[in-house]
mmCIF file of C-alpha atoms and ligand atoms in Angstrom:
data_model
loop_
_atom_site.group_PDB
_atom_site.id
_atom_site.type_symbol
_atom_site.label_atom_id
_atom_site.label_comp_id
_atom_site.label_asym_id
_atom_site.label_seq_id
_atom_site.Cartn_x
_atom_site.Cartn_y
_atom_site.Cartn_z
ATOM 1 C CA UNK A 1 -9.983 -6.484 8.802
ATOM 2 C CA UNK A 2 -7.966 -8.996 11.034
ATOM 3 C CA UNK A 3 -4.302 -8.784 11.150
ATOM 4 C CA UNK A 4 -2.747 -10.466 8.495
ATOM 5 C CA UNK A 5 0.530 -12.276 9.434
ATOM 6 C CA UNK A 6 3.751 -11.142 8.113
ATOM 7 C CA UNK A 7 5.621 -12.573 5.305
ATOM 8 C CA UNK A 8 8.192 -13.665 7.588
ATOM 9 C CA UNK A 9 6.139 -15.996 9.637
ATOM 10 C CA UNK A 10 4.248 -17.094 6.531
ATOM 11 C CA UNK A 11 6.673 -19.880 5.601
ATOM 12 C CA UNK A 12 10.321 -20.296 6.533
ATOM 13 C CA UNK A 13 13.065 -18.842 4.714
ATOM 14 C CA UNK A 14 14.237 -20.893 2.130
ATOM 15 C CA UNK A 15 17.172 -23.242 3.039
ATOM 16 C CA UNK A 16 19.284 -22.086 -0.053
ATOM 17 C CA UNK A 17 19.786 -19.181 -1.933
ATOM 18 C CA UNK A 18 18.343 -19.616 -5.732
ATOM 19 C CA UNK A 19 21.922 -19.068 -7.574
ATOM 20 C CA UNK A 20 21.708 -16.077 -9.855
ATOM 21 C CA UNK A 21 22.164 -17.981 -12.802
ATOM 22 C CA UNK A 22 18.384 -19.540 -11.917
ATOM 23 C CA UNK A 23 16.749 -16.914 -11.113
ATOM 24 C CA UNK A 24 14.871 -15.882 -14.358
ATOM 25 C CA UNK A 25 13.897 -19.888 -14.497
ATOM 26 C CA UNK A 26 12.984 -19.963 -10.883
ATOM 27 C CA UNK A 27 10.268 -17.090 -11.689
ATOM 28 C CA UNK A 28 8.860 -18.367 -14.359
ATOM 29 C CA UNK A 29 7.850 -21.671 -12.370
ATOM 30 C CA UNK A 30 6.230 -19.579 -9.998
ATOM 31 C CA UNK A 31 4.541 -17.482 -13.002
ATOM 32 C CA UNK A 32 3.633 -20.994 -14.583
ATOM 33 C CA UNK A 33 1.961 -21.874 -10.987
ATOM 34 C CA UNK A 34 0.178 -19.433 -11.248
ATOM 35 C CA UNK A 35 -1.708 -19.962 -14.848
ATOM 36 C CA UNK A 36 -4.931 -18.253 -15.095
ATOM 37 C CA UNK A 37 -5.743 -17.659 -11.047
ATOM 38 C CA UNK A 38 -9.266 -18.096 -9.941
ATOM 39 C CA UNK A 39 -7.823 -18.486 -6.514
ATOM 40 C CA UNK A 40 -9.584 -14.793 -5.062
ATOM 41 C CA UNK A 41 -12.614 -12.768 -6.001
ATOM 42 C CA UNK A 42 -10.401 -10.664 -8.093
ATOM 43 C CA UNK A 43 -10.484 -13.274 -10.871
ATOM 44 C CA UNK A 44 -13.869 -12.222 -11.763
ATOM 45 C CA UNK A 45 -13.778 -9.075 -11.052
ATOM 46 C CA UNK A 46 -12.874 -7.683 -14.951
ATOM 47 C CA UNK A 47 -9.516 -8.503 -14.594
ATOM 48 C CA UNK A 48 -7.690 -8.491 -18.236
ATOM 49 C CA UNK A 49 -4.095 -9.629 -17.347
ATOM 50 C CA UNK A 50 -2.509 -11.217 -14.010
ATOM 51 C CA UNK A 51 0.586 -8.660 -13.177
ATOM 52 C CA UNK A 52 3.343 -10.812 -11.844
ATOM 53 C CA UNK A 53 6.455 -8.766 -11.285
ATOM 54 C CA UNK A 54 9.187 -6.710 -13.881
ATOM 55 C CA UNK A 55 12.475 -6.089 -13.310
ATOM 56 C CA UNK A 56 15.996 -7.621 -12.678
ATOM 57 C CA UNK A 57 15.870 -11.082 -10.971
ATOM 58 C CA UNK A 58 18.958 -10.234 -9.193
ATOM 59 C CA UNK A 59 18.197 -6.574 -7.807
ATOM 60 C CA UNK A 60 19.725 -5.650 -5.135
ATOM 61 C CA UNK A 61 15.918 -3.454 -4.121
ATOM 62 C CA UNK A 62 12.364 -4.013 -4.768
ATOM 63 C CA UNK A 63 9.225 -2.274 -4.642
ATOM 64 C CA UNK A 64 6.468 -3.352 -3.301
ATOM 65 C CA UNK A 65 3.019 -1.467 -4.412
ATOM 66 C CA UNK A 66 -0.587 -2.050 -4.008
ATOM 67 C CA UNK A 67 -2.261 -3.440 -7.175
ATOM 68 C CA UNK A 68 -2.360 -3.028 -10.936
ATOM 69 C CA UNK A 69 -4.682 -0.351 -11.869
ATOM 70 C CA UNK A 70 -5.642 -0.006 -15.289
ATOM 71 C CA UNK A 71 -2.670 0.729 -17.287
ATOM 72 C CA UNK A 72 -1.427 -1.950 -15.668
ATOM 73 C CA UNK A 73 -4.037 -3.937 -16.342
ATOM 74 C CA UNK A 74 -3.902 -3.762 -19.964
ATOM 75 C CA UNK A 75 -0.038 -4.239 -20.302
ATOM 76 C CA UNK A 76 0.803 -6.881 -17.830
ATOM 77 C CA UNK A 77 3.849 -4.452 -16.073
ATOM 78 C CA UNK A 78 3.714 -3.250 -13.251
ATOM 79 C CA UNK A 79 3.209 0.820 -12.069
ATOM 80 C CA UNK A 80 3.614 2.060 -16.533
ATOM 81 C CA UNK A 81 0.669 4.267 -15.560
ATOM 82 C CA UNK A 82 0.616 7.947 -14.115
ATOM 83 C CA UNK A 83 2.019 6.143 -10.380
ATOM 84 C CA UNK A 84 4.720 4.462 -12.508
ATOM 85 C CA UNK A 85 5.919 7.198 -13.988
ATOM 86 C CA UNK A 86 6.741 9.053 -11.015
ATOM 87 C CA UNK A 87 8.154 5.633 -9.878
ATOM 88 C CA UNK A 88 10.317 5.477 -12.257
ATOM 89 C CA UNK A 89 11.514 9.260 -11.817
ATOM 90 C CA UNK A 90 12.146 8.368 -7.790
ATOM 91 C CA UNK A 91 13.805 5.326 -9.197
ATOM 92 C CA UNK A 92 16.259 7.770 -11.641
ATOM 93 C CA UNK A 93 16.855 10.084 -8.272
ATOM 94 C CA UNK A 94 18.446 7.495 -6.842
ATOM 95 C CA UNK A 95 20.588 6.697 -9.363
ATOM 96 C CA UNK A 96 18.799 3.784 -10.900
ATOM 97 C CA UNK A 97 17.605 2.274 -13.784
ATOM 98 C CA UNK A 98 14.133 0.966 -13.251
ATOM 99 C CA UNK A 99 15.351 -2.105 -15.245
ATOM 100 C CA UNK A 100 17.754 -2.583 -12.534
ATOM 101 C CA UNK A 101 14.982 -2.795 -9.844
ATOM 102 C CA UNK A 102 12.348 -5.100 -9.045
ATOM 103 C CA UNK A 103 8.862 -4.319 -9.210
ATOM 104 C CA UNK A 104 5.950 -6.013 -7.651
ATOM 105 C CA UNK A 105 2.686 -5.596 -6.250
ATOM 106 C CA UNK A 106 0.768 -7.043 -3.095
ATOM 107 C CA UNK A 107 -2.005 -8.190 -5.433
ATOM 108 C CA UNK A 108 -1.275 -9.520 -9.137
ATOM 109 C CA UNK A 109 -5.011 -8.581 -10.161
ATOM 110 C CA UNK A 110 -6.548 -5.093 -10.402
ATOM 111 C CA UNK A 111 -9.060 -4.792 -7.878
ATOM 112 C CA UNK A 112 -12.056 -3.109 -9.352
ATOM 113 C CA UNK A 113 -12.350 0.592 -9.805
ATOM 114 C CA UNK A 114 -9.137 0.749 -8.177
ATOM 115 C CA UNK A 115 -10.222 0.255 -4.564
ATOM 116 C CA UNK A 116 -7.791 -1.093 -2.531
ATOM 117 C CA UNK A 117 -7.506 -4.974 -2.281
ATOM 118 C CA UNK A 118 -9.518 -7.187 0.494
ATOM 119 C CA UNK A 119 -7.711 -9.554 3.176
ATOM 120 C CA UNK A 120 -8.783 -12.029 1.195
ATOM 121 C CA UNK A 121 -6.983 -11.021 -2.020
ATOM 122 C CA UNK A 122 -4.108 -9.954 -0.590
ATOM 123 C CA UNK A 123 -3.709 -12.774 1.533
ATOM 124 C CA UNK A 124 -4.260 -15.529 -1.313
ATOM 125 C CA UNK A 125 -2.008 -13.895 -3.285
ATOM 126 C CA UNK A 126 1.076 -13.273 -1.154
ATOM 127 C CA UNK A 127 2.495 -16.644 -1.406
ATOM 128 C CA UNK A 128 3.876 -15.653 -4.949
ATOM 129 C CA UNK A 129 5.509 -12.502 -3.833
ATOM 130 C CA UNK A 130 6.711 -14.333 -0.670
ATOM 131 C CA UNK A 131 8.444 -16.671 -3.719
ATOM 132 C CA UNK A 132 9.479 -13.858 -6.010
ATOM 133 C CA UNK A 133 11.018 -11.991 -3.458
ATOM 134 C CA UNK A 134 12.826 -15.704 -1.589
ATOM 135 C CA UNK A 135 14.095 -16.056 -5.164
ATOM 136 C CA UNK A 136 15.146 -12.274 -5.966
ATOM 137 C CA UNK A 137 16.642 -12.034 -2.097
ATOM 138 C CA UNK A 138 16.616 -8.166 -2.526
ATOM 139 C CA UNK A 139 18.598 -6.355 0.211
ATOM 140 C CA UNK A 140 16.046 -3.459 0.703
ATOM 141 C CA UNK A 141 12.339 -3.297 -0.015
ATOM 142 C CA UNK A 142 10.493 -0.279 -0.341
ATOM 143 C CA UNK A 143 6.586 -0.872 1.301
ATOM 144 C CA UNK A 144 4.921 1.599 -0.986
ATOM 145 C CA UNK A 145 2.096 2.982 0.798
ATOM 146 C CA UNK A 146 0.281 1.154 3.464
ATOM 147 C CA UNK A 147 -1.274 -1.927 1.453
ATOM 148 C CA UNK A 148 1.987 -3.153 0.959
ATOM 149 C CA UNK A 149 3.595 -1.884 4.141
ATOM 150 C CA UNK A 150 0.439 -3.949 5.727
ATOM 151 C CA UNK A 151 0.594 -6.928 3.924
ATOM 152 C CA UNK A 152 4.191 -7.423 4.190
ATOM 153 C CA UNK A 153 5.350 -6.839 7.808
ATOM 154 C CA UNK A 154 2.025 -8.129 8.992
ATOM 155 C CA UNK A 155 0.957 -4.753 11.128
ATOM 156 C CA UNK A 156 -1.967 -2.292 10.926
ATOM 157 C CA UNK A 157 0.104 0.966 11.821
ATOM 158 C CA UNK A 158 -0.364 4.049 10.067
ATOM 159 C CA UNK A 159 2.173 5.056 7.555
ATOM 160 C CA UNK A 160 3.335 7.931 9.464
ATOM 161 C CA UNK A 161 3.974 5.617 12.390
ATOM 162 C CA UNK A 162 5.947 3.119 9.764
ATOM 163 C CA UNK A 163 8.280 5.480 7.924
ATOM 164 C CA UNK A 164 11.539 6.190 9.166
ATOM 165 C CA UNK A 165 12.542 2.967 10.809
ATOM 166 C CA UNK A 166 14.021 0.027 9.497
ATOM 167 C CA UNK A 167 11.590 -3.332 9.571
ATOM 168 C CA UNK A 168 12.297 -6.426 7.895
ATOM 169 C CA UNK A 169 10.819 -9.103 5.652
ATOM 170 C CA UNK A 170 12.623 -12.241 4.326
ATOM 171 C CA UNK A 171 15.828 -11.309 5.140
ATOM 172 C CA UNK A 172 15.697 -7.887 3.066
ATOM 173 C CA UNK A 173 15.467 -4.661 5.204
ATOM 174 C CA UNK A 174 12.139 -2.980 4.276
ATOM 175 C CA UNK A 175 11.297 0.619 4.338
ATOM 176 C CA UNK A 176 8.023 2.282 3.907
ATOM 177 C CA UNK A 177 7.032 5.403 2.047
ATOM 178 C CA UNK A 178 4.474 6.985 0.406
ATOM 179 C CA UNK A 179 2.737 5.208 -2.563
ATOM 180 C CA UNK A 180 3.482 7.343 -5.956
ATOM 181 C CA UNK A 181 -0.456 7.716 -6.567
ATOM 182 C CA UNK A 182 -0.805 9.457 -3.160
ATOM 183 C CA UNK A 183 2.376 12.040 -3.721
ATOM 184 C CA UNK A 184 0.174 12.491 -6.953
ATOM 185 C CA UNK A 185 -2.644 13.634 -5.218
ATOM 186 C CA UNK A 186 -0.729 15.681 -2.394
ATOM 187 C CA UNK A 187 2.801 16.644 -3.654
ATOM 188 C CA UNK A 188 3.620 18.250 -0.858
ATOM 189 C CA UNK A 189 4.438 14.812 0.095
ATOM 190 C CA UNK A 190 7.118 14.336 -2.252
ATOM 191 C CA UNK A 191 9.595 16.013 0.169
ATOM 192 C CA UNK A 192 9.209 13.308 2.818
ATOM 193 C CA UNK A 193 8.834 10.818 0.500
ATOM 194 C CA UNK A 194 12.704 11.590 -0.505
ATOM 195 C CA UNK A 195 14.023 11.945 2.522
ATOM 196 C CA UNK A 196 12.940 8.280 2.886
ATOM 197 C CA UNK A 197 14.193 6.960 -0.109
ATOM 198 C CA UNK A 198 17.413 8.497 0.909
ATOM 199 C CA UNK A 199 17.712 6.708 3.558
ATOM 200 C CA UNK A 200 17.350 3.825 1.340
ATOM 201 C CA UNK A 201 20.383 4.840 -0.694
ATOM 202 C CA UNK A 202 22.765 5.677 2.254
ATOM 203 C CA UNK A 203 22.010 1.953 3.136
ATOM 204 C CA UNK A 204 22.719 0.543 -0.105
ATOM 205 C CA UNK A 205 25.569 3.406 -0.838
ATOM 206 C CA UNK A 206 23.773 4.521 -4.039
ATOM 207 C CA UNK A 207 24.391 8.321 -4.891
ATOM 208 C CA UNK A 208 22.328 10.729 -6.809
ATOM 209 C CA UNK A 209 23.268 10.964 -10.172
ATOM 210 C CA UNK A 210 24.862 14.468 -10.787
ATOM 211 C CA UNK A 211 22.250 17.190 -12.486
ATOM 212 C CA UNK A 212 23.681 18.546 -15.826
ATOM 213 C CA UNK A 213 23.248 22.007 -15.931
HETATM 214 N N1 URA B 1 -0.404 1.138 -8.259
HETATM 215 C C1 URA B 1 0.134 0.041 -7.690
HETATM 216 O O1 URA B 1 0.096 -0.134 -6.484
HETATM 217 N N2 URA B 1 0.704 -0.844 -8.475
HETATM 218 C C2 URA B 1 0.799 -0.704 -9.797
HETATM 219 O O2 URA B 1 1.371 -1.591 -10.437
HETATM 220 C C3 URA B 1 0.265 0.459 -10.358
HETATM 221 C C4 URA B 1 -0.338 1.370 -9.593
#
C-alpha cells in the first residue's frame, strides 16, 4: 500500500470557521454531494446504505472508525452494531452522551465481508470526512484502530507505536486507540484502551460520571 497523505496536507484548512448555527446545513451539502457514490469499488460491492456521520455538529470530540459493517449497513448510523455498543459504553465512561459526540468512519461504504478498506476507498472517500470534520472543528479526535489512525495522520506506524502521544489533524488534537471490534476480540485490551481515552478526558477536562452503588 503506498503512504497515503494526511488529512492535513490534503487541502488547506478552511479560511473560516462554519458558525454553529450552520453547521447541520453545512453537512447536509456535503451529504447531498455525495448522492448515490459510485466514486470507489465499494459502490458495487453489496453496499445497501452510504454511512455518512451521526452525532452533534458542534462536538467538541469525534471518532473516527474504520467502515460500516453490517449493522451499519442496514441502518445508515454509524458503529449501532456489537463495536458500537461498546462505543457507546467508552463514550458513557467518559461522561458522555453518544449524542453529544461525533461519529464517523474512514469509509462511508461497508467493504465486503468486513475486510478492511483499500487505498483506493479510503482515499476517494476522505474528502467528505476532511469536510465533516472542517465543518464540526472537533477539539480531539479519537483514531480508532489503525485504518483510521492511517488514513488520517497519513503514517503506516503500528498502533502500539501511535498510542500515547498527541498527533494532529485539522486543527483537532487526535489520539489513537484501539478499535471497539478488536477490544471485542481481546479484552484484555480494554485496560489500555482506557487509559487512553483518559487521557482524552484530562485534555478536554471531562470527568467520569460517579458509579451509583
Ligand atoms: N466498525 C467501524 O469501523 N465503523 C462502524 O461504523 C462500525 C463498525
Amino acid at each position: 500500500m503506498p503512504k497515503p497523505l494526511s488529512f492535513d496536507v490534503l487541502a488547506p484548512l478552511p479560511a473560516q470557521i462554519v458558525p454553529a448555527a450552520n453547521r447541520i446545513a453545512a453537512l447536509e451539502i456535503v451529504r447531498a454531494e455525495i448522492g448515490d457514490c459510485s466514486r470507489c469499488p465499494l459502490a458495487y460491492a453489496g453496499r445497501h446504505t452510504i454511512v455518512f456521520g451521526d452525532g452533534d455538529p458542534n462536538a467538541r470530540l469525534m471518532f473516527v472508525g474504520e467502515g460500516p459493517g453490517a449493522d451499519e449497513d442496514a441502518s445508515g448510523l454509524p458503529f449501532v452494531g456489537k463495536a458500537g455498543q461498546l462505543l457507546n459504553n467508552m463514550i458513557a465512561a467518559m461522561g458522555l452522551k453518544r449524542e453529544k459526540v461525533y461519529i464517523a468512519n474512514i469509509v462511508k461504504c461497508r467493504p465486503p465481508g468486513n475486510r478492511v478498506p483499500e487505498f483506493v476507498e479510503a482515499t476517494t472517500c476522505s474528502q467528505f470526512l476532511l469536510r465533516q470534520i472542517d465543518i464540526v472543528r472537533p477539539e480531539v479526535i479519537v483514531a480508532l484502530g489503525a485504518t483510521a489512525a492511517t488514513y488520517l495522520l497519513g503514517v503506516k506506524q503500528s498502533l502500539a507505536s501511535l498510542r500515547g502521544q498527541w498527533h494532529s489533524a485539522r486543527g483537532a488534537k487526535v489520539a489513537v486507540t484501539y478499535h471497539p471490534a478488536f477490544l471485542l476480540r481481546d479484552p484484555r485490551q480494554k485496560v489500555e484502551a482506557w487509559k487512553d481515552l483518559q487521557r482524552v478526558m484530562a485534555e478536554m477536562g471531562l470527568t467520569s460520571p460517579k458509579r451509583s452503588s
